[in-house]
Amino acid sequence: AVARVPVVRVLVLLGRPLGSAEDLAVASFARMLPDWPRLRREGDVDVELARVVLDGWVRSRGRQPAPRVSVPVPAGRVLTQELEDQLALLARLSDGLDGLDENTRVTVVLHHLGELDADQVADVLGEPRSEVRRRLSEAAVALGLVPLDPACHTAAAAIGVSPPPVPRVVARAEAGR
């Protein structure tokens, strides 16, 4: 099993600036690295990664409310009509997410941008699947982006990120031992 949660995009849409999101992604992978073989055999790597990322996000902001999402402009990309459309949709999604309560915002981001199914989101949040489904349904209407899933994927494509560099993750994990 390979983790497929797009960690940096999830963190950006939860309000972390891009550089900070990349650092927190490295820290999250490093935190999981010692248990990786066991997680691959026994557990749901995506659920565990989402838990670790959410824990890091909560701890990093302390008691502060979730910050307003800032729409990053991807560096080094040619500004095409497609990218302009993605950025406009990302700005609309970011504004909409800012208007949701924190639990609904996290639910939407984990499901539609973190690519977790409703059962996995319920597992990460420790809530019933019915509550996750209710939040997702209400959020789609509140955001005015029905269907929500394709809109989220289109918007997220505007956030230009690379996977965390493996040497940096390993060095961080070794430093933490």
PDB file of C-alpha atoms in Angstrom:
ATOM      1  CA  ALA A   1       0.000   0.000   0.000  1.00  0.00           C
ATOM      2  CA  VAL A   2       1.280   3.408  -0.940  1.00  0.00           C
ATOM      3  CA  ALA A   3      -0.119   6.551   0.677  1.00  0.00           C
ATOM      4  CA  ARG A   4      -2.070   8.472  -1.903  1.00  0.00           C
ATOM      5  CA  VAL A   5      -3.344  11.390   0.181  1.00  0.00           C
ATOM      6  CA  PRO A   6      -2.183  14.615  -1.506  1.00  0.00           C
ATOM      7  CA  VAL A   7      -0.933  15.998   1.801  1.00  0.00           C
ATOM      8  CA  VAL A   8       0.308  19.402   0.668  1.00  0.00           C
ATOM      9  CA  ARG A   9      -2.917  20.221  -1.185  1.00  0.00           C
ATOM     10  CA  VAL A  10      -4.963  19.140   1.841  1.00  0.00           C
ATOM     11  CA  LEU A  11      -2.920  21.395   4.119  1.00  0.00           C
ATOM     12  CA  VAL A  12      -3.095  24.373   1.742  1.00  0.00           C
ATOM     13  CA  LEU A  13      -6.873  24.083   1.612  1.00  0.00           C
ATOM     14  CA  LEU A  14      -6.968  23.878   5.401  1.00  0.00           C
ATOM     15  CA  GLY A  15      -5.219  27.266   5.427  1.00  0.00           C
ATOM     16  CA  ARG A  16      -1.486  26.507   5.575  1.00  0.00           C
ATOM     17  CA  PRO A  17       0.797  28.591   3.347  1.00  0.00           C
ATOM     18  CA  LEU A  18       2.455  26.427   0.672  1.00  0.00           C
ATOM     19  CA  GLY A  19       5.953  26.401   2.229  1.00  0.00           C
ATOM     20  CA  SER A  20       4.586  25.582   5.665  1.00  0.00           C
ATOM     21  CA  ALA A  21       2.349  22.874   4.155  1.00  0.00           C
ATOM     22  CA  GLU A  22       5.376  21.278   2.491  1.00  0.00           C
ATOM     23  CA  ASP A  23       7.287  21.304   5.811  1.00  0.00           C
ATOM     24  CA  LEU A  24       4.344  19.777   7.668  1.00  0.00           C
ATOM     25  CA  ALA A  25       4.007  17.119   4.949  1.00  0.00           C
ATOM     26  CA  VAL A  26       7.659  16.125   5.436  1.00  0.00           C
ATOM     27  CA  ALA A  27       7.149  16.016   9.214  1.00  0.00           C
ATOM     28  CA  SER A  28       4.021  13.859   8.787  1.00  0.00           C
ATOM     29  CA  PHE A  29       5.744  11.325   6.541  1.00  0.00           C
ATOM     30  CA  ALA A  30       8.771  11.282   8.861  1.00  0.00           C
ATOM     31  CA  ARG A  31       6.519  10.596  11.835  1.00  0.00           C
ATOM     32  CA  MET A  32       5.011   7.596  10.028  1.00  0.00           C
ATOM     33  CA  LEU A  33       8.256   6.229   8.579  1.00  0.00           C
ATOM     34  CA  PRO A  34       9.287   4.037  11.541  1.00  0.00           C
ATOM     35  CA  ASP A  35       5.885   2.258  11.443  1.00  0.00           C
ATOM     36  CA  TRP A  36       5.600   2.119   7.644  1.00  0.00           C
ATOM     37  CA  PRO A  37       6.173  -1.648   7.186  1.00  0.00           C
ATOM     38  CA  ARG A  38       3.606  -2.497   9.884  1.00  0.00           C
ATOM     39  CA  LEU A  39       1.083   0.003   8.506  1.00  0.00           C
ATOM     40  CA  ARG A  40       1.429  -1.455   5.017  1.00  0.00           C
ATOM     41  CA  ARG A  41       0.733  -4.946   6.352  1.00  0.00           C
ATOM     42  CA  GLU A  42      -1.942  -4.235   8.933  1.00  0.00           C
ATOM     43  CA  GLY A  43      -3.627  -0.928   8.391  1.00  0.00           C
ATOM     44  CA  ASP A  44      -4.995   1.667   6.082  1.00  0.00           C
ATOM     45  CA  VAL A  45      -1.981   3.833   5.270  1.00  0.00           C
ATOM     46  CA  ASP A  46      -4.174   6.638   3.920  1.00  0.00           C
ATOM     47  CA  VAL A  47      -6.279   6.827   7.091  1.00  0.00           C
ATOM     48  CA  GLU A  48      -3.196   6.830   9.316  1.00  0.00           C
ATOM     49  CA  LEU A  49      -1.501   9.477   7.165  1.00  0.00           C
ATOM     50  CA  ALA A  50      -4.622  11.653   7.312  1.00  0.00           C
ATOM     51  CA  ARG A  51      -4.702  11.277  11.114  1.00  0.00           C
ATOM     52  CA  VAL A  52      -1.034  12.264  11.422  1.00  0.00           C
ATOM     53  CA  VAL A  53      -1.476  15.233   9.063  1.00  0.00           C
ATOM     54  CA  LEU A  54      -4.584  16.457  10.891  1.00  0.00           C
ATOM     55  CA  ASP A  55      -2.845  16.060  14.247  1.00  0.00           C
ATOM     56  CA  GLY A  56       0.122  18.096  12.981  1.00  0.00           C
ATOM     57  CA  TRP A  57      -2.202  20.743  11.542  1.00  0.00           C
ATOM     58  CA  VAL A  58      -4.099  21.092  14.827  1.00  0.00           C
ATOM     59  CA  ARG A  59      -0.934  21.147  16.960  1.00  0.00           C
ATOM     60  CA  SER A  60       0.808  23.664  14.678  1.00  0.00           C
ATOM     61  CA  ARG A  61      -1.920  26.247  15.030  1.00  0.00           C
ATOM     62  CA  GLY A  62      -2.607  25.759  18.728  1.00  0.00           C
ATOM     63  CA  ARG A  63      -5.902  27.284  19.776  1.00  0.00           C
ATOM     64  CA  GLN A  64      -6.041  29.628  16.827  1.00  0.00           C
ATOM     65  CA  PRO A  65      -9.025  29.264  14.495  1.00  0.00           C
ATOM     66  CA  ALA A  66      -8.389  27.777  11.080  1.00  0.00           C
ATOM     67  CA  PRO A  67      -6.702  30.494   9.011  1.00  0.00           C
ATOM     68  CA  ARG A  68      -8.194  31.889   5.856  1.00  0.00           C
ATOM     69  CA  VAL A  69      -7.119  29.890   2.828  1.00  0.00           C
ATOM     70  CA  SER A  70      -4.723  31.797   0.610  1.00  0.00           C
ATOM     71  CA  VAL A  71      -4.762  30.874  -3.056  1.00  0.00           C
ATOM     72  CA  PRO A  72      -1.188  30.160  -4.126  1.00  0.00           C
ATOM     73  CA  VAL A  73      -0.139  31.162  -7.608  1.00  0.00           C
ATOM     74  CA  PRO A  74       1.991  28.360  -9.008  1.00  0.00           C
ATOM     75  CA  ALA A  75       5.525  29.454  -9.817  1.00  0.00           C
ATOM     76  CA  GLY A  76       7.066  28.513 -13.110  1.00  0.00           C
ATOM     77  CA  ARG A  77       3.838  27.555 -14.857  1.00  0.00           C
ATOM     78  CA  VAL A  78       2.631  29.187 -18.031  1.00  0.00           C
ATOM     79  CA  LEU A  79      -0.605  31.041 -17.394  1.00  0.00           C
ATOM     80  CA  THR A  80      -3.019  29.380 -19.786  1.00  0.00           C
ATOM     81  CA  GLN A  81      -6.790  29.746 -19.922  1.00  0.00           C
ATOM     82  CA  GLU A  82      -7.054  26.339 -18.241  1.00  0.00           C
ATOM     83  CA  LEU A  83      -4.825  27.450 -15.347  1.00  0.00           C
ATOM     84  CA  GLU A  84      -6.743  30.739 -15.044  1.00  0.00           C
ATOM     85  CA  ASP A  85      -9.992  28.738 -14.810  1.00  0.00           C
ATOM     86  CA  GLN A  86      -8.455  26.424 -12.192  1.00  0.00           C
ATOM     87  CA  LEU A  87      -7.227  29.400 -10.150  1.00  0.00           C
ATOM     88  CA  ALA A  88     -10.653  31.069 -10.325  1.00  0.00           C
ATOM     89  CA  LEU A  89     -12.330  27.857  -9.170  1.00  0.00           C
ATOM     90  CA  LEU A  90      -9.700  27.473  -6.427  1.00  0.00           C
ATOM     91  CA  ALA A  91     -10.412  31.009  -5.211  1.00  0.00           C
ATOM     92  CA  ARG A  92     -14.151  30.276  -5.192  1.00  0.00           C
ATOM     93  CA  LEU A  93     -13.615  26.987  -3.346  1.00  0.00           C
ATOM     94  CA  SER A  94     -11.262  28.664  -0.840  1.00  0.00           C
ATOM     95  CA  ASP A  95     -13.790  31.414  -0.135  1.00  0.00           C
ATOM     96  CA  GLY A  96     -16.510  28.811   0.311  1.00  0.00           C
ATOM     97  CA  LEU A  97     -14.388  26.664   2.631  1.00  0.00           C
ATOM     98  CA  ASP A  98     -13.690  29.737   4.762  1.00  0.00           C
ATOM     99  CA  GLY A  99     -17.455  30.056   5.294  1.00  0.00           C
ATOM    100  CA  LEU A 100     -17.915  26.501   6.580  1.00  0.00           C
ATOM    101  CA  ASP A 101     -17.569  25.425  10.189  1.00  0.00           C
ATOM    102  CA  GLU A 102     -14.246  23.739  10.885  1.00  0.00           C
ATOM    103  CA  ASN A 103     -15.612  20.172  11.119  1.00  0.00           C
ATOM    104  CA  THR A 104     -17.375  20.473   7.768  1.00  0.00           C
ATOM    105  CA  ARG A 105     -14.344  22.110   6.177  1.00  0.00           C
ATOM    106  CA  VAL A 106     -12.061  19.287   7.330  1.00  0.00           C
ATOM    107  CA  THR A 107     -14.596  16.683   6.164  1.00  0.00           C
ATOM    108  CA  VAL A 108     -14.827  18.239   2.686  1.00  0.00           C
ATOM    109  CA  VAL A 109     -11.067  18.620   2.331  1.00  0.00           C
ATOM    110  CA  LEU A 110     -10.304  15.049   3.454  1.00  0.00           C
ATOM    111  CA  HIS A 111     -12.966  13.531   1.201  1.00  0.00           C
ATOM    112  CA  HIS A 112     -12.800  15.605  -1.956  1.00  0.00           C
ATOM    113  CA  LEU A 113      -9.175  16.716  -1.887  1.00  0.00           C
ATOM    114  CA  GLY A 114      -7.582  14.090   0.338  1.00  0.00           C
ATOM    115  CA  GLU A 115      -9.209  11.405  -1.805  1.00  0.00           C
ATOM    116  CA  LEU A 116     -10.530   9.444   1.171  1.00  0.00           C
ATOM    117  CA  ASP A 117     -13.885   7.707   0.885  1.00  0.00           C
ATOM    118  CA  ALA A 118     -16.621   8.499   3.407  1.00  0.00           C
ATOM    119  CA  ASP A 119     -15.785   5.447   5.557  1.00  0.00           C
ATOM    120  CA  GLN A 120     -12.123   6.500   5.738  1.00  0.00           C
ATOM    121  CA  VAL A 121     -13.067  10.094   6.640  1.00  0.00           C
ATOM    122  CA  ALA A 122     -15.377   8.772   9.370  1.00  0.00           C
ATOM    123  CA  ASP A 123     -12.513   6.617  10.669  1.00  0.00           C
ATOM    124  CA  VAL A 124     -10.041   9.536  10.679  1.00  0.00           C
ATOM    125  CA  LEU A 125     -12.494  11.845  12.457  1.00  0.00           C
ATOM    126  CA  GLY A 126     -13.923   9.173  14.773  1.00  0.00           C
ATOM    127  CA  GLU A 127     -17.462   9.972  13.658  1.00  0.00           C
ATOM    128  CA  PRO A 128     -20.334   7.987  12.166  1.00  0.00           C
ATOM    129  CA  ARG A 129     -20.400   7.658   8.384  1.00  0.00           C
ATOM    130  CA  SER A 130     -23.908   9.184   8.366  1.00  0.00           C
ATOM    131  CA  GLU A 131     -22.519  12.403   9.912  1.00  0.00           C
ATOM    132  CA  VAL A 132     -19.760  12.557   7.302  1.00  0.00           C
ATOM    133  CA  ARG A 133     -22.319  12.058   4.489  1.00  0.00           C
ATOM    134  CA  ARG A 134     -24.592  14.752   5.971  1.00  0.00           C
ATOM    135  CA  ARG A 135     -21.728  17.258   6.119  1.00  0.00           C
ATOM    136  CA  LEU A 136     -20.630  16.483   2.567  1.00  0.00           C
ATOM    137  CA  SER A 137     -24.155  16.916   1.239  1.00  0.00           C
ATOM    138  CA  GLU A 138     -24.722  20.193   3.072  1.00  0.00           C
ATOM    139  CA  ALA A 139     -21.304  21.499   2.024  1.00  0.00           C
ATOM    140  CA  ALA A 140     -21.961  20.850  -1.677  1.00  0.00           C
ATOM    141  CA  VAL A 141     -25.087  22.982  -1.471  1.00  0.00           C
ATOM    142  CA  ALA A 142     -23.475  25.670   0.702  1.00  0.00           C
ATOM    143  CA  LEU A 143     -20.476  25.948  -1.627  1.00  0.00           C
ATOM    144  CA  GLY A 144     -22.681  26.092  -4.718  1.00  0.00           C
ATOM    145  CA  LEU A 145     -20.394  23.609  -6.440  1.00  0.00           C
ATOM    146  CA  VAL A 146     -22.580  20.658  -7.362  1.00  0.00           C
ATOM    147  CA  PRO A 147     -21.171  18.170  -8.136  1.00  0.00           C
ATOM    148  CA  LEU A 148     -18.482  19.029  -5.612  1.00  0.00           C
ATOM    149  CA  ASP A 149     -15.908  16.316  -6.340  1.00  0.00           C
ATOM    150  CA  PRO A 150     -14.949  17.349  -9.897  1.00  0.00           C
ATOM    151  CA  ALA A 151     -14.906  21.015  -8.867  1.00  0.00           C
ATOM    152  CA  CYS A 152     -12.498  20.223  -6.020  1.00  0.00           C
ATOM    153  CA  HIS A 153     -10.186  18.196  -8.250  1.00  0.00           C
ATOM    154  CA  THR A 154     -10.136  20.915 -10.902  1.00  0.00           C
ATOM    155  CA  ALA A 155      -9.406  23.575  -8.275  1.00  0.00           C
ATOM    156  CA  ALA A 156      -6.715  21.494  -6.567  1.00  0.00           C
ATOM    157  CA  ALA A 157      -4.882  21.059  -9.863  1.00  0.00           C
ATOM    158  CA  ALA A 158      -3.928  24.742  -9.604  1.00  0.00           C
ATOM    159  CA  ILE A 159      -1.854  24.041  -6.483  1.00  0.00           C
ATOM    160  CA  GLY A 160       1.505  23.080  -7.924  1.00  0.00           C
ATOM    161  CA  VAL A 161       3.278  20.696  -5.566  1.00  0.00           C
ATOM    162  CA  SER A 162       5.870  17.955  -5.692  1.00  0.00           C
ATOM    163  CA  PRO A 163       5.966  14.893  -3.472  1.00  0.00           C
ATOM    164  CA  PRO A 164       8.036  15.378  -0.310  1.00  0.00           C
ATOM    165  CA  PRO A 165      11.713  14.624  -1.009  1.00  0.00           C
ATOM    166  CA  VAL A 166      12.500  11.174   0.403  1.00  0.00           C
ATOM    167  CA  PRO A 167      15.988  12.119   1.723  1.00  0.00           C
ATOM    168  CA  ARG A 168      14.450  14.987   3.699  1.00  0.00           C
ATOM    169  CA  VAL A 169      11.755  12.690   5.142  1.00  0.00           C
ATOM    170  CA  VAL A 170      14.346  10.053   6.131  1.00  0.00           C
ATOM    171  CA  ALA A 171      16.648  12.666   7.703  1.00  0.00           C
ATOM    172  CA  ARG A 172      13.745  14.111   9.680  1.00  0.00           C
ATOM    173  CA  ALA A 173      12.669  10.652  10.856  1.00  0.00           C
ATOM    174  CA  GLU A 174      16.214   9.760  11.936  1.00  0.00           C
ATOM    175  CA  ALA A 175      16.573  13.065  13.780  1.00  0.00           C
ATOM    176  CA  GLY A 176      13.390  12.305  15.697  1.00  0.00           C
ATOM    177  CA  ARG A 177      14.608   8.940  17.034  1.00  0.00           C
TER     178      ARG A 177
END
